[in-house]
Amino acid sequence: MDKTVSSLTEAVAGIGDGASVMIGGFGGSGAPIELIHALIDRFVATGHPTGLTVINNNAGNGHVGLAALIETGMVKKLICSFPRSADPVVFTELYLAGKIELELVPQGTLAERIRAGGAGIPAFYTPTGFGTLLAEGKKIEDFDGRSYVQERWLKADFALVKADLGDSHGNLTYNKAARNFNPLMCTAAATTIVQVSEIVHPGAIDPEHIITPGIFVQAVVQVANPQQEEVLNRAKAVYPEVAQ
Amino acid sequence: MDKTVSSLTEAVAGIGDGASVMIGGFGGSGAPIELIHALIDRFVATGHPTGLTVINNNAGNGHVGLAALIETGMVKKLICSFPRSADPVVFTELYLAGKIELELVPQGTLAERIRAGGAGIPAFYTPTGFGTLLAEGKKIEDFDGRSYVQERWLKADFALVKADLGDSHGNLTYNKAARNFNPLMCTAAATTIVQVSEIVHPGAIDPEHIITPGIFVQAVVQVANPQQEEVLNRAKAVYPEVAQ
Amino acid sequence: MTHKLTNAQIAWRAAQDIQDGAYVNLGIGFPEMVAQYQPPGRQAIFHTENGILDFGESPAKGSEDWDLINAGKKAVTLNPGAAFFHHADSFAMVRGGHLDVAILGAYQVAQNGDLANWSTGPKGVPAVGGAMDLVHGAKRVAVITDHVTKDGKPKLLESCTLPLTGVGCVTRIYTSLAVIDIVEKCFMLKEKLPTLSLADLQAVTGARLFTNGPVADLIVPEL
Amino acid sequence: MTHKLTNAQIAWRAAQDIQDGAYVNLGIGFPEMVAQYQPPGRQAIFHTENGILDFGESPAKGSEDWDLINAGKKAVTLNPGAAFFHHADSFAMVRGGHLDVAILGAYQVAQNGDLANWSTGPKGVPAVGGAMDLVHGAKRVAVITDHVTKDGKPKLLESCTLPLTGVGCVTRIYTSLAVIDIVEKCFMLKEKLPTLSLADLQAVTGARLFTNGPVADLIVPEL
């Protein structure tokens, strides 16, 4: 069993037009910048994939990573909790121009829907959102005298995930708060593609310290010194770099 | 903040008649034998607590730990998935005599109900048990053409948990497969009481390696060399030891 | 209006009600200030939605670790005993009732405890984050806010006109003029600035203020 | 009945269908034997409900660690790359469709894929464990069983008479006499012992056996 792939290009080669793609991270923390940029590279080279539905907590920041993916026009719809950031201009302009769809989901509900997708729970009840616009049209049920909103699982065709250590079985650890949505998304996608800072041999990670067991992972690619969105944005980086 | 308590006696002193008590472990692995025995000691000394509802995966084995708790007559009802073991005579005899109630729950549903209790999810849908006796009387709903059973959260007044390391904030690690139900039960009880092999200072456990964050724990007591149910049963131990 | 508390003073007042060892979530922006004003000898444990319990102060400029941020995407540090966890576990803490207090900002609060703090209406890009989860999870949901809007309109109302964050969830409001509890769908005045008459306070409040005992003076230090 | 496969031989046959790298859960008892007969060059990863992925063989007697057990409460060891997790995550793997194969024992299997393997009726103490979760989670649910009960009655039936574990969940049955798929609510015979006529096999099967192509010889090594 060897889930490692040798290049970012190879890692994202299977993502087709119209795919749903979970992208890990909370803002820049835990965002798989290199996997996203590899997907943009493919689009620049081939015109594909397009029409993506992206699931992420945010809507990108500046002109790199998720914001750059949106800026290319590859994203048809975004499912997120907080499409604001220090520099949200890319999403904001497309959204206000009616060129991208938005499904707004409370953050805890987003996390729980993804977990439910991974755990085979098609629906659950939450107090979150009851009596608000975000519960409109949703089934309400009372338990023990309190009203709850029924929410559905969320699954995706692909997950793009950033981890710290990974082995060839797909076992993963994360770095600090870069964990966030990443382990959940690993469980809820048909194909989970992970960039790790270092590929280690099976057994190198203490079985007690594995956060994502390999069963949830299909591909692991090494990106030894991953970029941070925050650092790129402070340097006013743009992806792809303007050619002329 | 210091959640440590100095004795097992003190740790279990607040458990009253009729309480619901989650007890961690899968068979003997991860079973908080010393906390259970402390509760039995209290009953022997004071006649309390009685009428307990116990939530555990099993129904005890031999005449120690959970089996001993049941044998005293302190347990009114057991919620579990698998009330069989190498030596299940204590539960079996009381059950067949109609002296203890049993709510049988599929193991994954038991785990998920406890997680739901801790996570504020009052109900969820699972495919497990659909069309079987264990779904009788339960609400059924179809999602995407498949039928699912509605299951309710499970909470308890107390959880008795066995961990490995613990600090004064209640942060915990577990030993190997002794993890099992323990972290879930920590989240789902109003008062979670944990026996740990070693109390360490806050910061001694790497924040990446904490399995149960302290927010889920109310009391930590050190039991330096905890007993294993399997070892006790192979030695044909009985608790409390017969006095004469 | 002559005198009112600064944001720092409102945050200070809210901080006085947080017990030692309490688990607390502070909304992003203004509520984050509350952490600075913990009374001596008390130490709350702060939770952030993105998966940290017991984070500490901001790091020195230039030494930020951008994998160690709070829900406001600001760099933080760790206290001894901190823990990391994923987003589903983080919101299990929230939704499961494990937090003692959540302190949030507000556009409007209604006398029945309804809160509006996520949307100013259909224009622009809507964003909700974790607020809707927090208001239904923490054991106590408090609001800190200026007593009125920037153009002087009441923020404490008979009912909210903006889209709700949660129904009947707020139990205490710390404003620039007063401390008000919500008790049986009424605003119950607990403290007010000593320089302010009850009538003046009522005049800038959009619903009737009740009292159920002496109203204490709202006294805060210069900050 | 003259010749039939031993349990070891049934387990061996089931093991031949497990692909390299497959994630597999083996029911407690007889199905655990399947792990011993993986074809050379293939290595499945075994999951146990109590929170281990990629556990290995039993330890030497006397060196058991009773915190390192499988769902049958037997001591196991770890392979390199093993991981621990709690019970909710363990059943997320099961229920979420992440296992490639679950191999379980059976009291009865019906031609529509219904399985009965947890209760022999209202007498005694009922116990279900993880079986009801496994049958609705794994991508492929196979059964290994003697073809008939100890007193010679068919276990493969038109419909189960014992309490069900799951509805329409079994896709392949490895018995002591044959390998049978369940296709569109029919028993589809794929392999049978070469010494056994189709009529003899049908005689000990409680529902009609169909074929949709040549029936291969069920050939297994001496074990």
mmCIF file of N, CA, C and O in Angstrom, chain B residues 24-50:
data_model
loop_
_atom_site.group_PDB
_atom_site.id
_atom_site.type_symbol
_atom_site.label_atom_id
_atom_site.label_comp_id
_atom_site.label_asym_id
_atom_site.label_seq_id
_atom_site.Cartn_x
_atom_site.Cartn_y
_atom_site.Cartn_z
ATOM 1 N N GLY B 24 -16.627 4.146 31.237
ATOM 2 C CA GLY B 24 -15.801 3.913 30.056
ATOM 3 C C GLY B 24 -15.278 2.496 29.999
ATOM 4 O O GLY B 24 -15.404 1.708 30.943
ATOM 5 N N GLY B 25 -14.672 2.180 28.853
ATOM 6 C CA GLY B 25 -14.085 0.865 28.667
ATOM 7 C C GLY B 25 -14.827 0.036 27.651
ATOM 8 O O GLY B 25 -15.998 0.278 27.356
ATOM 9 N N PHE B 26 -14.095 -0.934 27.135
ATOM 10 C CA PHE B 26 -14.633 -1.919 26.189
ATOM 11 C C PHE B 26 -14.138 -3.249 26.737
ATOM 12 O O PHE B 26 -12.946 -3.538 26.663
ATOM 13 N N GLY B 27 -15.077 -4.020 27.337
ATOM 14 C CA GLY B 27 -14.589 -5.114 28.169
ATOM 15 C C GLY B 27 -13.743 -4.490 29.255
ATOM 16 O O GLY B 27 -14.070 -3.429 29.795
ATOM 17 N N GLY B 28 -12.596 -5.112 29.552
ATOM 18 C CA GLY B 28 -11.724 -4.585 30.599
ATOM 19 C C GLY B 28 -10.829 -3.449 30.148
ATOM 20 O O GLY B 28 -10.314 -2.692 30.974
ATOM 21 N N SER B 29 -10.646 -3.311 28.842
ATOM 22 C CA SER B 29 -9.735 -2.302 28.318
ATOM 23 C C SER B 29 -10.320 -0.901 28.504
ATOM 24 O O SER B 29 -11.374 -0.586 27.961
ATOM 25 N N GLY B 30 -9.637 -0.101 29.307
ATOM 26 C CA GLY B 30 -10.136 1.242 29.563
ATOM 27 C C GLY B 30 -11.214 1.319 30.629
ATOM 28 O O GLY B 30 -11.818 2.371 30.828
ATOM 29 N N ALA B 31 -11.459 0.224 31.314
ATOM 30 C CA ALA B 31 -12.466 0.228 32.382
ATOM 31 C C ALA B 31 -11.863 0.817 33.656
ATOM 32 O O ALA B 31 -10.799 0.383 34.090
ATOM 33 N N PRO B 32 -12.529 1.797 34.260
ATOM 34 C CA PRO B 32 -12.006 2.451 35.461
ATOM 35 C C PRO B 32 -12.305 1.618 36.709
ATOM 36 O O PRO B 32 -13.163 1.967 37.527
ATOM 37 N N ILE B 33 -11.590 0.516 36.835
ATOM 38 C CA ILE B 33 -11.859 -0.468 37.892
ATOM 39 C C ILE B 33 -11.834 0.180 39.281
ATOM 40 O O ILE B 33 -12.717 -0.059 40.114
ATOM 41 N N GLU B 34 -10.818 1.007 39.528
ATOM 42 C CA GLU B 34 -10.669 1.575 40.876
ATOM 43 C C GLU B 34 -11.809 2.541 41.211
ATOM 44 O O GLU B 34 -12.277 2.589 42.355
ATOM 45 N N LEU B 35 -12.264 3.325 40.240
ATOM 46 C CA LEU B 35 -13.410 4.211 40.493
ATOM 47 C C LEU B 35 -14.666 3.393 40.775
ATOM 48 O O LEU B 35 -15.449 3.713 41.678
ATOM 49 N N ILE B 36 -14.851 2.323 40.013
ATOM 50 C CA ILE B 36 -16.030 1.470 40.236
ATOM 51 C C ILE B 36 -15.967 0.853 41.630
ATOM 52 O O ILE B 36 -16.961 0.850 42.372
ATOM 53 N N HIS B 37 -14.792 0.370 41.991
ATOM 54 C CA HIS B 37 -14.655 -0.266 43.311
ATOM 55 C C HIS B 37 -14.852 0.754 44.430
ATOM 56 O O HIS B 37 -15.405 0.428 45.485
ATOM 57 N N ALA B 38 -14.433 1.984 44.194
ATOM 58 C CA ALA B 38 -14.659 3.025 45.206
ATOM 59 C C ALA B 38 -16.151 3.282 45.391
ATOM 60 O O ALA B 38 -16.626 3.542 46.507
ATOM 61 N N LEU B 39 -16.878 3.181 44.295
ATOM 62 C CA LEU B 39 -18.328 3.378 44.381
ATOM 63 C C LEU B 39 -18.973 2.216 45.142
ATOM 64 O O LEU B 39 -19.895 2.416 45.948
ATOM 65 N N ILE B 40 -18.467 1.024 44.887
ATOM 66 C CA ILE B 40 -18.964 -0.145 45.631
ATOM 67 C C ILE B 40 -18.646 0.007 47.125
ATOM 68 O O ILE B 40 -19.491 -0.256 47.988
ATOM 69 N N ASP B 41 -17.439 0.456 47.423
ATOM 70 C CA ASP B 41 -17.052 0.667 48.825
ATOM 71 C C ASP B 41 -18.045 1.603 49.519
ATOM 72 O O ASP B 41 -18.428 1.386 50.672
ATOM 73 N N ARG B 42 -18.424 2.657 48.787
ATOM 74 C CA ARG B 42 -19.337 3.621 49.390
ATOM 75 C C ARG B 42 -20.690 2.964 49.665
ATOM 76 O O ARG B 42 -21.314 3.180 50.706
ATOM 77 N N PHE B 43 -21.122 2.150 48.720
ATOM 78 C CA PHE B 43 -22.390 1.456 48.885
ATOM 79 C C PHE B 43 -22.323 0.485 50.066
ATOM 80 O O PHE B 43 -23.255 0.404 50.882
ATOM 81 N N VAL B 44 -21.224 -0.218 50.169
ATOM 82 C CA VAL B 44 -21.059 -1.174 51.286
ATOM 83 C C VAL B 44 -21.094 -0.421 52.611
ATOM 84 O O VAL B 44 -21.717 -0.861 53.588
ATOM 85 N N ALA B 45 -20.478 0.766 52.637
ATOM 86 C CA ALA B 45 -20.396 1.528 53.885
ATOM 87 C C ALA B 45 -21.681 2.269 54.217
ATOM 88 O O ALA B 45 -22.035 2.421 55.385
ATOM 89 N N THR B 46 -22.391 2.754 53.174
ATOM 90 C CA THR B 46 -23.511 3.677 53.424
ATOM 91 C C THR B 46 -24.848 3.216 52.868
ATOM 92 O O THR B 46 -25.881 3.825 53.158
ATOM 93 N N GLY B 47 -24.837 2.196 52.022
ATOM 94 C CA GLY B 47 -26.086 1.785 51.375
ATOM 95 C C GLY B 47 -26.441 2.634 50.153
ATOM 96 O O GLY B 47 -27.500 2.442 49.554
ATOM 97 N N HIS B 48 -25.553 3.546 49.788
ATOM 98 C CA HIS B 48 -25.798 4.412 48.633
ATOM 99 C C HIS B 48 -24.538 4.485 47.763
ATOM 100 O O HIS B 48 -23.442 4.340 48.282
ATOM 101 N N PRO B 49 -24.685 4.779 46.506
ATOM 102 C CA PRO B 49 -25.937 4.993 45.773
ATOM 103 C C PRO B 49 -26.577 3.675 45.310
ATOM 104 O O PRO B 49 -25.888 2.681 45.124
ATOM 105 N N THR B 50 -27.871 3.747 45.083
ATOM 106 C CA THR B 50 -28.608 2.619 44.500
ATOM 107 C C THR B 50 -29.423 3.117 43.315
ATOM 108 O O THR B 50 -29.496 4.322 43.079
#
